[in-house]
């Protein structure tokens, strides 16, 4: 029996060595990344697997192509009218980005309007693999369709961040496992290049603690000088570390709490098969919130919600807005909102970002079983108050398909490179180890101060603000009637609320403040100029031609 079979019985798996691909990254470090690298490294990522292959086309419906969408999947298409019609996500978006969300994703809409949710359209990679196991492993190893790494991108990143793991851990600076995966069987995600994975696989803190403390066997101190001895030493070393971490996990869990006013959703109350009515994600996120409240220093949590392999009965035959997929989207979005509401009340929300992944999307055309088969590209959802928010990328083109599937336009490794660089402030060596070097220079601009849709709708226009020319090509001049000696700060945002840039604050002289802003470097489109004047907010829209 090899190491993988040994570890599988413990819910863990080993890795095999592979070579690193070096890449010079220093030239691409952004001010945000430099700031993050100097922070206290307390940022946390929650990685959410939508197991089975989520139907992204029924998650984010392209409103600019609704007729094509409906004709391709009439028996599962979400309704455009009626009591259970689609919810328009953001009327400010350009036509090519206008999307409708499922009526049971109201919690997502609320987070989006607060600036704490982001959609990235058409995520994938070359020759997307439509096998559950292979597709999952590609996203977790951080490679291309023809790569076969024995390690995961998270494991390689954490191995570089926590040198000498596990021999030198736990210690004063890092008393906790670098990562925790909530699963009965560990995935490839946390595998390092060699040795013990960079984290633990558990069902919940109490169950894990009880399991480890029920073993009661003294570990051997000497090992045969052969393959069996190496394997036994590996397992004993792991058991020793899990025992140490288990005690710490129990302590942290008991020290933490969940906000008393927050109720994590447990049940989908509309029509769906009974096995999909229970919210399996809520409990995992509730545990994470409590561990964070208790002071855990774990950097990455992996959670999972299954049931997305919707070949049949994706919707109810009499109402396409209800059924299995509706329940799953409700579970995901309501659990995530409860999680962030919990964190906010405890002052922890700014430390935590979350994002989804699914091994593939679904085919564009539905089948006769009121379902959808394995497809290719799919959207990614990100959550967190540290996001800029908005929608990245245009809607999939339903008239230009890849053999009946959505074409990918955004490489998934750009998403992960963005998270490692701008959220974690990863070191240069960690970025090289992650194997995402080719994607650092053109990564997505995901994190930073956001202006929420609610703020824009309810802005305090106590001061008269205007800009001209409008539309403009090179410069705009902003004029504001102010109080004498008012302190003014200007910022430019996309129409979806993502910050483009902020100008240093200036003190106005007299009752009329004027400022010329160079907009030559921003792409054509609609924008918002936000002025903060003596702690009051005014906004004006303009167009860049």
XYZ file of C-alpha atoms in Angstrom:
545
model
C 0.000 0.000 0.000
C 1.481 3.392 -0.979
C 1.372 6.621 0.970
C -1.720 7.909 -0.823
C -3.705 4.855 0.269
C -2.460 5.193 3.837
C -3.393 8.853 4.024
C -6.762 8.417 2.346
C -7.882 6.490 5.410
C -7.073 9.561 7.501
C -8.757 11.971 5.119
C -5.413 13.244 3.834
C -3.194 12.554 0.829
C 0.487 12.880 0.049
C 2.171 14.681 -2.784
C 4.918 13.838 -5.266
C 7.757 16.184 -6.197
C 7.516 18.412 -9.259
C 9.775 21.177 -10.563
C 9.051 24.884 -9.984
C 8.841 27.305 -12.884
C 10.637 30.524 -11.933
C 9.404 33.903 -13.159
C 10.596 37.453 -12.360
C 7.769 39.199 -10.511
C 9.243 42.209 -8.730
C 8.456 44.511 -11.625
C 4.745 43.753 -11.319
C 4.276 44.527 -7.621
C 1.366 46.969 -7.217
C 1.117 49.542 -4.405
C -1.730 47.441 -2.997
C 0.451 44.313 -3.082
C 3.333 46.181 -1.434
C 1.001 47.414 1.283
C -0.399 43.922 1.808
C 3.097 42.477 2.111
C 3.824 44.944 4.928
C 0.605 44.132 6.786
C 0.387 41.746 9.710
C -0.515 38.857 7.394
C -3.849 38.226 9.063
C -5.857 38.006 5.835
C -8.041 34.914 5.427
C -9.406 33.182 2.322
C -12.487 30.949 2.320
C -12.477 28.787 -0.818
C -15.947 27.427 -1.651
C -16.320 24.397 -3.912
C -19.617 24.149 -5.796
C -19.205 20.427 -6.278
C -20.645 18.877 -9.413
C -20.303 21.709 -11.938
C -22.498 24.761 -11.346
C -24.807 25.962 -14.121
C -23.443 29.488 -14.439
C -25.903 30.404 -17.173
C -28.832 29.952 -14.767
C -26.885 31.705 -12.020
C -26.181 34.856 -14.048
C -28.549 35.143 -17.005
C -27.362 37.388 -19.903
C -30.255 39.820 -20.171
C -28.920 41.294 -23.421
C -29.381 37.837 -24.999
C -32.445 36.616 -23.163
C -34.191 35.405 -26.339
C -31.201 33.270 -27.341
C -30.875 32.026 -23.766
C -34.540 31.030 -23.646
C -34.513 29.316 -27.059
C -31.492 27.202 -26.101
C -32.913 25.965 -22.790
C -36.636 26.673 -22.724
C -37.439 23.868 -20.275
C -35.053 25.188 -17.586
C -34.845 28.908 -18.478
C -35.627 31.301 -15.648
C -38.673 33.529 -16.231
C -38.343 37.150 -17.288
C -41.793 38.045 -15.960
C -44.096 36.963 -13.143
C -43.873 36.691 -9.371
C -40.684 34.621 -9.535
C -38.929 36.511 -12.307
C -35.234 37.243 -12.628
C -33.744 40.022 -10.504
C -31.730 42.571 -12.469
C -28.414 42.758 -10.670
C -27.333 46.296 -11.554
C -29.124 48.645 -13.934
C -26.017 50.846 -14.128
C -23.999 48.218 -15.960
C -23.506 48.536 -19.729
C -25.740 46.401 -21.931
C -23.055 43.762 -22.552
C -22.803 43.170 -18.788
C -26.480 43.291 -17.863
C -27.280 40.115 -15.945
C -30.297 38.737 -14.160
C -29.902 36.637 -11.047
C -32.106 33.899 -9.691
C -34.961 35.178 -7.487
C -33.589 33.037 -4.652
C -30.272 34.941 -4.805
C -31.654 38.042 -3.115
C -28.898 37.767 -0.491
C -26.315 38.037 -3.269
C -28.044 41.144 -4.593
C -27.908 42.694 -1.123
C -24.184 41.982 -0.792
C -23.532 43.263 -4.310
C -25.373 46.510 -3.565
C -23.176 46.940 -0.487
C -20.075 46.574 -2.663
C -19.132 43.232 -1.084
C -19.729 40.846 -3.994
C -18.006 40.491 -7.361
C -18.809 38.427 -10.453
C -16.089 37.332 -12.886
C -17.599 36.023 -16.113
C -16.426 33.176 -18.391
C -13.676 31.735 -16.198
C -11.794 28.677 -17.403
C -8.649 27.543 -19.216
C -7.602 26.092 -22.550
C -9.345 22.802 -23.431
C -11.459 22.751 -20.277
C -11.714 19.215 -18.942
C -15.293 18.090 -18.328
C -14.454 15.220 -15.958
C -15.435 15.800 -12.342
C -12.189 14.463 -10.877
C -9.739 15.772 -13.458
C -11.547 19.111 -13.750
C -11.470 19.580 -9.987
C -7.781 18.690 -9.750
C -6.788 21.142 -12.492
C -8.374 24.033 -10.590
C -6.753 22.880 -7.355
C -3.272 22.152 -8.713
C -3.125 25.470 -10.588
C -2.084 24.060 -13.944
C -3.199 23.723 -17.526
C -5.285 20.959 -19.065
C -2.184 18.871 -19.854
C -0.319 19.404 -16.570
C -0.126 16.725 -13.889
C 1.167 18.259 -10.676
C 1.287 16.246 -7.480
C 0.824 19.407 -5.445
C -1.849 22.070 -5.102
C -1.395 25.814 -5.575
C -2.482 26.498 -1.989
C -0.086 23.895 -0.649
C 2.836 25.362 -2.614
C 1.980 28.898 -1.482
C 1.693 27.879 2.162
C 4.862 25.787 2.014
C 6.780 28.908 1.012
C 5.031 31.072 3.603
C 5.602 28.617 6.458
C 9.094 27.311 5.887
C 9.924 24.121 7.745
C 6.319 22.982 8.134
C 5.445 20.700 9.873
C 8.641 20.090 11.875
C 8.816 23.649 13.253
C 5.107 23.969 13.932
C 3.045 24.779 15.912
C 5.010 27.672 17.377
C 4.348 31.014 19.038
C 3.961 32.901 15.779
C 1.843 30.216 14.116
C 0.066 27.997 16.647
C -2.554 26.861 14.133
C -2.570 24.770 10.945
C -1.935 27.005 7.907
C -5.102 25.667 6.252
C -8.189 23.690 7.210
C -10.309 21.733 4.756
C -13.852 20.801 5.752
C -14.254 17.481 3.999
C -14.220 13.793 4.780
C -11.493 13.244 2.191
C -8.839 15.837 1.408
C -8.455 17.167 -2.107
C -5.251 18.027 -3.954
C -5.477 21.671 -2.854
C -3.194 21.569 0.203
C -0.579 19.105 -1.076
C 2.951 20.427 -0.879
C 5.802 19.487 -3.190
C 7.012 16.954 -0.634
C 5.718 15.568 2.606
C 2.734 16.294 4.805
C 0.014 18.538 3.299
C 0.021 22.151 4.519
C -3.110 21.812 6.579
C -5.661 19.520 8.173
C -8.824 17.877 6.906
C -11.639 17.833 9.461
C -15.396 17.500 9.692
C -15.787 19.937 12.618
C -13.602 20.953 15.582
C -15.397 18.845 18.186
C -15.443 15.707 16.062
C -11.821 16.148 15.093
C -10.731 16.679 18.685
C -12.598 13.598 19.863
C -11.207 11.479 17.031
C -7.592 12.352 17.743
C -7.896 11.924 21.498
C -9.551 8.533 21.153
C -6.493 6.962 19.533
C -4.475 6.537 22.745
C -1.499 4.785 21.123
C 2.097 5.636 21.925
C 3.948 6.381 18.716
C 7.152 4.427 17.999
C 10.436 6.309 18.278
C 12.494 4.079 15.968
C 11.674 3.110 12.386
C 13.006 0.433 9.988
C 15.454 1.693 7.385
C 13.236 0.838 4.416
C 10.158 2.029 2.501
C 7.808 0.800 5.209
C 9.822 2.648 7.842
C 9.640 5.881 5.841
C 5.879 5.567 5.489
C 5.404 4.771 9.168
C 7.579 7.709 10.211
C 5.553 9.979 7.930
C 2.275 8.854 9.484
C 3.546 9.106 13.051
C 4.855 12.606 12.424
C 1.476 13.583 11.033
C -0.357 12.030 13.975
C 1.801 13.937 16.425
C 1.099 17.234 14.665
C -2.627 16.603 14.389
C -2.756 15.934 18.108
C -1.085 19.251 18.859
C -3.280 21.158 16.435
C -6.436 19.414 17.642
C -5.950 20.625 21.187
C -5.377 24.148 19.935
C -8.452 23.993 17.667
C -10.647 22.962 20.559
C -9.283 25.808 22.697
C -9.857 28.401 19.983
C -13.303 27.068 19.171
C -14.359 27.243 22.819
C -12.956 30.772 23.127
C -14.868 32.003 20.077
C -18.499 32.847 19.529
C -21.047 33.667 16.862
C -22.998 36.903 16.917
C -26.188 36.189 18.835
C -28.396 38.222 16.512
C -27.376 36.229 13.412
C -29.297 33.137 12.375
C -27.574 30.929 9.839
C -30.155 29.573 7.353
C -30.784 25.854 7.511
C -33.684 25.102 5.156
C -34.970 25.959 1.690
C -38.703 26.303 2.210
C -39.893 26.323 -1.426
C -40.334 23.296 -3.679
C -37.235 21.154 -4.199
C -36.289 17.485 -3.717
C -36.079 16.816 0.063
C -32.377 15.964 -0.018
C -31.610 19.501 -1.227
C -33.661 21.368 1.353
C -30.918 21.338 4.034
C -28.194 24.007 3.919
C -24.932 22.098 4.244
C -22.781 25.214 3.874
C -24.157 27.216 6.792
C -22.679 24.941 9.454
C -19.192 25.085 7.929
C -19.191 28.871 7.695
C -20.600 29.206 11.210
C -17.694 27.130 12.556
C -15.173 29.280 10.660
C -16.700 32.485 12.062
C -16.435 31.056 15.564
C -12.823 29.950 15.053
C -11.914 33.418 13.769
C -13.665 34.962 16.745
C -11.576 32.728 18.994
C -8.343 33.995 17.479
C -7.330 31.272 15.023
C -4.484 32.246 12.671
C -5.284 29.772 9.906
C -4.973 31.498 6.512
C -7.091 29.328 4.200
C -10.347 27.459 4.805
C -11.817 25.114 2.201
C -15.539 24.406 2.364
C -17.834 22.477 0.082
C -21.459 22.346 -0.998
C -22.464 19.507 -3.316
C -25.358 18.698 -5.609
C -24.487 20.849 -8.647
C -24.255 17.922 -11.092
C -27.706 18.737 -12.468
C -28.098 16.323 -15.402
C -31.780 15.887 -14.565
C -34.458 17.612 -12.483
C -32.483 20.824 -12.206
C -35.806 22.653 -12.000
C -39.366 21.742 -11.151
C -41.255 20.841 -14.340
C -44.122 23.197 -13.449
C -41.937 26.137 -12.309
C -38.358 26.651 -13.536
C -37.684 29.152 -10.735
C -37.879 26.370 -8.128
C -36.187 23.048 -7.603
C -32.752 21.633 -6.968
C -30.605 24.398 -8.457
C -32.746 27.108 -6.880
C -32.229 25.534 -3.458
C -28.459 25.311 -3.949
C -28.154 28.954 -5.006
C -30.277 29.950 -2.021
C -28.067 27.921 0.325
C -24.857 29.433 -1.058
C -25.905 33.061 -0.994
C -27.893 33.125 2.252
C -25.159 31.244 4.114
C -22.519 33.639 2.796
C -24.535 36.699 3.798
C -25.120 35.312 7.304
C -21.391 34.562 7.565
C -20.414 38.136 6.690
C -23.125 39.624 8.886
C -21.695 37.542 11.730
C -18.147 38.707 10.977
C -19.192 42.369 10.697
C -20.812 42.372 14.123
C -17.562 40.994 15.556
C -15.322 43.382 13.627
C -13.728 40.577 11.617
C -15.202 41.048 8.140
C -12.364 43.115 6.670
C -9.961 40.227 7.230
C -11.907 37.668 5.223
C -12.395 37.152 1.483
C -14.318 34.250 -0.042
C -14.560 32.908 -3.569
C -16.241 30.034 -5.367
C -15.001 27.501 -7.842
C -16.649 24.628 -9.673
C -14.920 21.971 -11.752
C -16.721 23.158 -14.912
C -19.907 24.869 -16.062
C -22.890 23.292 -17.808
C -23.774 22.946 -21.453
C -25.738 25.845 -22.944
C -28.534 23.736 -24.403
C -30.642 21.887 -21.856
C -31.576 18.217 -22.136
C -34.968 16.506 -22.137
C -34.649 15.593 -18.453
C -35.083 19.212 -17.357
C -31.358 19.393 -16.695
C -28.021 20.424 -18.176
C -24.962 18.331 -19.006
C -21.252 18.918 -18.385
C -19.983 22.113 -19.997
C -16.962 24.390 -19.915
C -16.611 28.046 -18.833
C -18.426 29.295 -15.727
C -18.588 32.431 -13.553
C -16.711 32.890 -10.293
C -18.252 34.692 -7.331
C -16.215 36.584 -4.751
C -17.458 37.902 -1.428
C -16.055 40.276 1.170
C -15.972 43.864 2.393
C -12.392 44.137 1.112
C -13.566 43.844 -2.496
C -14.135 46.673 -4.932
C -17.270 44.855 -6.100
C -18.923 44.872 -9.521
C -18.915 42.643 -12.595
C -15.737 41.756 -14.485
C -16.030 40.674 -18.106
C -18.897 40.737 -20.551
C -21.720 38.229 -20.765
C -20.950 34.986 -22.595
C -21.687 35.157 -26.316
C -24.496 32.673 -26.973
C -24.026 33.029 -30.745
C -20.361 32.034 -30.586
C -20.198 28.745 -28.713
C -17.441 26.182 -28.310
C -19.169 23.049 -29.598
C -22.297 23.918 -27.619
C -20.421 25.271 -24.613
C -19.560 28.707 -23.289
C -16.121 29.955 -24.322
C -13.735 31.017 -21.605
C -12.341 34.555 -21.776
C -10.772 34.832 -18.306
C -8.112 32.384 -17.164
C -8.801 31.032 -13.678
C -5.131 31.475 -12.762
C -5.528 35.239 -13.130
C -8.120 35.089 -10.356
C -5.835 33.124 -8.053
C -2.815 35.285 -8.905
C -4.879 38.346 -7.977
C -5.836 36.836 -4.620
C -2.292 35.776 -3.732
C -0.784 39.116 -4.756
C -3.317 41.716 -3.693
C -5.103 39.970 -0.825
C -2.379 37.901 0.808
C 0.517 40.152 -0.249
C 2.425 37.016 -1.220
C 6.206 37.134 -1.319
C 8.020 36.919 -4.641
C 9.155 33.381 -3.863
C 5.608 32.352 -2.944
C 4.310 33.691 -6.245
C 6.954 31.717 -8.108
C 6.046 28.609 -6.124
C 2.375 29.029 -6.950
C 3.211 28.694 -10.690
C 1.083 31.738 -11.529
C 3.961 33.906 -12.728
C 2.548 34.375 -16.224
C -0.636 35.869 -14.787
C 0.691 38.359 -12.221
C 1.276 41.281 -14.606
C -2.310 41.394 -15.943
C -4.200 40.224 -12.877
C -7.686 41.434 -11.973
C -8.116 44.562 -9.855
C -10.322 43.027 -7.172
C -9.427 44.493 -3.796
C -9.510 47.954 -2.295
C -11.944 50.646 -1.156
C -15.349 50.290 -2.807
C -18.283 52.611 -3.285
C -21.489 50.711 -2.718
C -24.534 50.965 -4.937
C -26.567 51.880 -1.857
C -24.220 54.766 -1.067
C -24.575 56.082 -4.597
C -28.345 55.903 -4.450
C -28.516 57.600 -1.056
C -25.589 60.030 -1.386
C -25.863 63.274 0.511
C -25.895 65.806 -2.299
C -25.642 68.675 0.149
C -23.202 70.371 -2.215
C -23.840 71.227 -5.858
C -21.453 69.237 -8.063
C -21.069 69.213 -11.831
C -18.491 68.202 -14.417
C -17.773 69.228 -17.992
C -17.382 68.450 -20.783
C -19.664 65.455 -20.570
C -18.996 63.239 -22.427
C -15.252 63.873 -22.392
C -12.185 62.448 -24.111
C -9.109 63.778 -22.287
C -10.037 65.827 -19.222
C -13.026 66.682 -17.089
C -13.387 69.712 -14.870
C -15.253 69.147 -11.617
C -16.982 72.118 -9.981
C -18.410 72.043 -6.464
C -20.116 74.745 -4.441
C -18.578 74.355 -0.996
C -18.434 75.917 2.400
C -15.434 78.162 2.909
C -12.195 76.219 3.420
C -13.873 72.871 2.840
C -11.687 69.788 2.597
C -12.387 68.049 -0.722
C -11.341 64.605 -1.943
C -12.254 63.277 -5.378
C -12.406 59.673 -6.552
C -13.407 58.076 -9.841
C -15.400 54.828 -9.867
C -16.697 52.548 -12.558
C -20.449 52.445 -12.980
C -20.393 49.107 -11.083
C -18.686 50.753 -8.111
C -15.048 49.659 -8.564
C -12.569 52.384 -7.624
C -10.454 53.557 -10.588
C -8.325 56.114 -8.726
C -8.448 58.640 -5.873
C -6.886 62.100 -5.830
C -5.193 63.523 -2.708
C -7.427 65.679 -0.544
C -7.234 69.446 -1.130
C -8.437 72.472 0.777
C -10.807 74.652 -1.237
C -10.423 78.418 -1.302
C -13.665 80.367 -1.447
C -17.091 78.917 -2.200
C -16.331 77.368 -5.577
C -13.947 74.448 -5.891
C -12.634 73.542 -9.344
C -10.419 70.632 -10.314
C -9.325 69.383 -13.733
C -8.851 65.598 -13.898
C -6.903 63.760 -16.591
C -8.990 60.781 -17.799
C -6.972 59.843 -20.898
C -5.715 56.601 -19.328
C -9.135 55.127 -18.454
C -11.067 53.047 -20.963
C -14.195 54.455 -22.667
C -17.408 53.948 -20.725
C -19.591 55.409 -17.993
C -18.059 56.529 -14.697
C -18.918 58.185 -11.404
C -17.024 61.040 -9.785
C -17.469 60.938 -6.020
C -16.635 63.999 -3.932
C -16.164 63.831 -0.172
C -16.620 67.334 1.212
C -16.235 67.829 4.961
C -17.512 64.271 5.517
C -20.467 64.744 3.165
C -20.766 62.927 -0.143
C -21.812 64.111 -3.597
C -21.662 62.212 -6.881
C -21.941 63.014 -10.564
C -21.937 60.670 -13.563
C -19.904 61.262 -16.704
C -18.986 59.421 -19.886
C -15.491 58.848 -21.275
C -15.506 58.629 -25.079
